Short mmCIF file of C-alpha atoms in Angstrom, two decimals:
data_model
loop_
_atom_site.label_atom_id
_atom_site.label_comp_id
_atom_site.label_asym_id
_atom_site.label_seq_id
_atom_site.Cartn_x
_atom_site.Cartn_y
_atom_site.Cartn_z
CA UNK A 11 7.76 -22.20 5.64
CA UNK A 12 7.19 -19.98 2.62
CA UNK A 13 9.98 -18.33 0.66
CA UNK A 14 10.31 -14.55 0.35
CA UNK A 15 9.26 -14.83 -3.29
CA UNK A 16 6.12 -16.77 -2.37
CA UNK A 17 5.24 -14.21 0.29
CA UNK A 18 5.70 -11.40 -2.23
CA UNK A 19 3.22 -13.07 -4.56
CA UNK A 20 0.69 -13.49 -1.76
CA UNK A 21 1.09 -9.84 -0.78
CA UNK A 22 0.58 -8.66 -4.35
CA UNK A 23 -2.51 -10.85 -4.77
CA UNK A 24 -3.88 -9.46 -1.50
CA UNK A 25 -3.21 -5.88 -2.65
CA UNK A 26 -4.78 -6.38 -6.08
CA UNK A 27 -7.82 -8.02 -4.51
CA UNK A 28 -8.50 -4.82 -2.55
CA UNK A 29 -9.10 -2.93 -5.78
CA UNK A 30 -12.56 -2.30 -7.14
CA UNK A 31 -12.97 -5.17 -9.56
CA UNK A 32 -11.65 -7.77 -7.07
CA UNK A 33 -10.48 -10.02 -9.93
CA UNK A 34 -6.77 -10.81 -9.81
CA UNK A 35 -5.53 -12.01 -13.19
CA UNK A 36 -2.18 -13.51 -14.13
CA UNK A 37 -1.53 -10.41 -16.25
CA UNK A 38 -2.09 -8.04 -13.32
CA UNK A 39 0.23 -10.05 -11.09
CA UNK A 40 2.91 -10.07 -13.78
CA UNK A 41 2.61 -6.30 -14.28
CA UNK A 42 2.76 -5.59 -10.54
CA UNK A 43 5.86 -7.72 -9.99
CA UNK A 44 7.56 -6.98 -13.30
CA UNK A 45 7.75 -10.70 -14.04
CA UNK A 46 6.96 -12.63 -17.19
CA UNK A 47 3.65 -14.48 -17.51
CA UNK A 48 5.38 -17.87 -17.60
CA UNK A 49 7.11 -17.21 -14.27
CA UNK A 50 3.82 -16.11 -12.71
CA UNK A 51 2.01 -19.24 -13.90
CA UNK A 52 4.79 -21.41 -12.46
CA UNK A 53 4.47 -19.68 -9.07
CA UNK A 54 0.68 -20.00 -9.18
CA UNK A 55 1.12 -23.75 -9.51
CA UNK A 56 3.39 -23.83 -6.43
CA UNK A 57 1.06 -21.68 -4.34
CA UNK A 58 -1.93 -23.78 -5.39
CA UNK A 59 -0.13 -26.97 -4.36
CA UNK A 60 0.55 -25.41 -0.95
CA UNK A 61 -3.16 -24.52 -0.61
CA UNK A 62 -2.35 -20.80 -0.41
CA UNK A 63 -4.38 -19.75 -3.47
CA UNK A 64 -7.07 -20.97 -5.82
CA UNK A 65 -6.92 -20.25 -9.54
CA UNK A 66 -9.70 -20.15 -12.11
CA UNK A 67 -9.04 -18.80 -15.61
CA UNK A 68 -12.35 -16.91 -15.60
CA UNK A 69 -12.41 -15.73 -11.98
CA UNK A 70 -8.68 -15.21 -11.58
CA UNK A 71 -6.56 -15.86 -8.49
CA UNK A 72 -8.00 -15.81 -4.98
CA UNK A 73 -6.34 -16.37 -1.63
CA UNK A 74 -7.42 -19.33 0.49
CA UNK A 75 -7.96 -18.78 4.23
CA UNK A 76 -4.38 -19.86 4.89
CA UNK A 77 -3.08 -17.69 2.05
CA UNK A 78 -5.04 -14.67 3.26
CA UNK A 79 -3.73 -15.08 6.81
CA UNK A 80 -0.17 -15.37 5.50
CA UNK A 81 -0.50 -12.32 3.25
CA UNK A 82 -1.96 -10.18 6.05
CA UNK A 83 0.89 -11.21 8.37
CA UNK A 84 3.45 -10.06 5.78
CA UNK A 85 1.59 -6.79 5.22
CA UNK A 86 1.45 -6.22 8.98
CA UNK A 87 5.19 -6.72 9.39
CA UNK A 88 5.96 -4.48 6.43
CA UNK A 89 3.88 -1.59 7.72
CA UNK A 90 5.16 -1.92 11.30
CA UNK A 91 8.74 -1.89 10.04
CA UNK A 92 8.00 1.27 8.07
CA UNK A 93 6.81 3.00 11.25
CA UNK A 94 9.91 1.80 13.10
CA UNK A 95 12.31 2.95 10.37
CA UNK A 96 10.76 6.41 10.15
CA UNK A 97 9.99 7.12 13.80
CA UNK A 98 12.84 5.33 15.57
CA UNK A 99 15.74 5.26 13.11
CA UNK A 100 15.16 8.55 11.35
CA UNK A 101 14.89 7.29 7.78
CA UNK A 102 13.14 9.55 5.28
CA UNK A 103 9.61 8.92 4.00
CA UNK A 104 10.92 7.89 0.60
CA UNK A 105 13.57 5.50 1.97
CA UNK A 106 11.57 3.15 4.17
CA UNK A 107 9.56 1.07 1.68
CA UNK A 108 12.45 -0.81 0.10
CA UNK A 109 14.07 -1.57 3.46
CA UNK A 110 10.76 -2.82 4.86
CA UNK A 111 10.46 -5.08 1.81
CA UNK A 112 13.48 -6.97 3.14
CA UNK A 113 12.55 -6.93 6.82
CA UNK A 114 8.98 -8.18 6.27
CA UNK A 115 10.28 -11.68 5.50
CA UNK A 116 11.86 -12.24 8.93
CA UNK A 117 10.02 -15.25 10.33
CA UNK A 118 9.73 -15.06 14.09
CA UNK A 119 6.54 -15.96 15.93
CA UNK A 120 6.56 -13.00 18.33
CA UNK A 121 8.52 -10.30 16.48
CA UNK A 122 5.54 -8.47 14.94
CA UNK A 123 3.64 -8.39 18.25
CA UNK A 124 6.69 -7.11 20.13
CA UNK A 125 7.33 -4.48 17.47
CA UNK A 126 3.67 -3.42 17.55
CA UNK A 127 3.79 -3.00 21.34
CA UNK A 128 7.12 -1.14 21.22
CA UNK A 129 5.68 1.34 18.70
CA UNK A 130 2.55 1.93 20.78
CA UNK A 131 0.16 -0.05 18.58
CA UNK A 132 0.04 2.33 15.57
CA UNK A 133 -3.03 2.07 13.35
CA UNK A 134 -1.46 3.44 10.15
CA UNK A 135 1.95 3.29 8.52
CA UNK A 136 3.81 6.44 7.34
CA UNK A 137 2.11 6.22 3.93
CA UNK A 138 -1.34 6.15 5.53
CA UNK A 139 -2.03 2.44 4.97
CA UNK A 140 -3.89 0.67 7.81
CA UNK A 141 -1.84 -1.76 9.89
CA UNK A 142 -3.58 -5.10 10.54
CA UNK A 143 -3.97 -6.14 14.16
CA UNK A 144 -2.60 -9.46 15.41
CA UNK A 145 -6.01 -11.06 14.74
CA UNK A 146 -6.00 -9.85 11.13
CA UNK A 147 -8.53 -7.04 11.59
CA UNK A 148 -7.89 -3.68 9.92
CA UNK A 149 -8.73 -0.23 11.33
CA UNK A 150 -11.80 1.35 9.74
CA UNK A 151 -10.98 3.64 6.82
CA UNK A 152 -13.20 5.95 4.79
CA UNK A 153 -11.04 7.60 2.15
CA UNK A 154 -11.69 9.00 -1.30
CA UNK A 155 -9.36 10.20 -4.04
CA UNK A 156 -8.21 13.81 -4.06
CA UNK A 157 -9.46 13.97 -7.65
CA UNK A 158 -13.01 13.29 -6.35
CA UNK A 159 -13.03 16.41 -4.17
CA UNK A 160 -15.24 19.19 -5.55
CA UNK A 161 -14.09 22.79 -6.02
CA UNK A 162 -14.51 24.73 -2.79
CA UNK A 163 -14.18 21.62 -0.60
CA UNK A 164 -11.31 21.00 1.81
CA UNK A 165 -9.72 17.73 2.91
CA UNK A 166 -6.68 16.19 4.57
CA UNK A 167 -4.20 13.80 2.97
CA UNK A 168 -4.63 10.41 4.64
CA UNK A 169 -2.68 7.98 2.42
CA UNK A 170 -0.70 7.60 -0.79
CA UNK A 171 -1.44 4.94 -3.38
CA UNK A 172 2.03 5.23 -4.92
CA UNK A 173 4.96 4.53 -2.57
CA UNK A 174 7.70 4.83 -5.19
CA UNK A 175 10.71 6.94 -4.25
CA UNK A 176 10.24 9.35 -7.15
CA UNK A 177 6.60 10.03 -6.23
CA UNK A 178 7.29 10.55 -2.53
CA UNK A 179 10.15 12.91 -3.35
CA UNK A 180 7.80 14.85 -5.65
CA UNK A 181 5.27 15.16 -2.82
CA UNK A 182 8.01 16.52 -0.55
CA UNK A 183 8.79 19.17 -3.18
CA UNK A 184 5.12 20.15 -3.18
CA UNK A 185 5.03 20.26 0.63
CA UNK A 186 2.53 17.40 0.79
CA UNK A 187 2.64 14.64 3.41
CA UNK A 188 0.18 12.66 5.53
CA UNK A 189 -2.06 15.15 7.35
CA UNK A 190 -1.51 18.04 4.90
CA UNK A 191 -4.58 20.23 4.41
CA UNK A 192 -5.75 20.63 0.81
CA UNK A 193 -8.49 22.85 -0.64
CA UNK A 194 -9.74 22.20 -4.16
CA UNK A 195 -9.86 25.50 -6.07
CA UNK A 196 -10.52 24.42 -9.65
CA UNK A 197 -10.53 21.44 -12.00
CA UNK A 198 -9.25 22.35 -15.45
CA UNK A 199 -11.35 20.60 -18.16
CA UNK A 200 -8.61 20.65 -20.83
CA UNK A 201 -6.33 18.10 -19.14
CA UNK A 202 -8.13 17.41 -15.82
CA UNK A 203 -5.31 19.07 -13.90
CA UNK A 204 -6.16 20.41 -10.44
CA UNK A 205 -5.63 23.83 -8.91
CA UNK A 206 -5.34 23.34 -5.16
CA UNK A 207 -4.32 25.19 -2.03
CA UNK A 208 -1.65 23.24 -0.13
CA UNK A 209 -1.65 24.62 3.41
CA UNK A 210 -2.84 27.92 1.86
CA UNK A 211 -0.34 27.98 -1.01
CA UNK A 212 -1.82 27.65 -4.52
CA UNK A 213 -0.38 24.95 -6.77
CA UNK A 214 -1.42 23.26 -10.01
CA UNK A 215 -0.99 19.48 -10.07
CA UNK A 216 -1.74 16.72 -12.55
CA UNK A 217 -4.80 14.49 -12.58
CA UNK A 218 -2.43 11.56 -12.02
CA UNK A 219 -1.38 13.04 -8.68
CA UNK A 220 -5.02 13.56 -7.77
CA UNK A 221 -5.67 9.88 -8.39
CA UNK A 222 -2.66 8.84 -6.29
CA UNK A 223 -3.67 10.54 -3.02
CA UNK A 224 -6.38 9.38 -0.62
CA UNK A 225 -8.12 12.01 1.51
CA UNK A 226 -10.91 12.51 3.98
#
């Protein structure tokens, strides 16, 4: 059985591997977890010994088949718990991530499947992230960044890249959530800020926000 700390490392490696360059370095893992490099290297040794990852200084860290399966299982539990906390227990959008971080480490062979069935087999969590099926498959997604939308084009918010409490609370202030309709009005060259219509109401937002929202 893997510890919660080991599962967190596998989940972070999985998440980083989904990014464009695919290379997961020790530095990136340390930055994502807020840990020192020495602590990360020590954990890499443990995970390598358990055949959960492979490490090459040039290629970085990669998950083995066993490591990938374990990481996906943790991700699945996390995202199912987020749906449960929001839909069934009435927690707010910005409250569920940290609680799910604790619940995802419950090790029970049938819990995730029972939770999935109870929730009606949701395909996406409240932040718009796809929920893996029991066989490890993910729903098809075709999303682009809000910042990539051209002036005059419209889109819908499908997912958030940042699940921090402060960011989600900021989105609530703007009236933005999953499913919100957005129309790009203008991109301001000076600072790359965006003028958008949020459900018909004009707002000016930063380029950072535009790079933190996924749309279709």
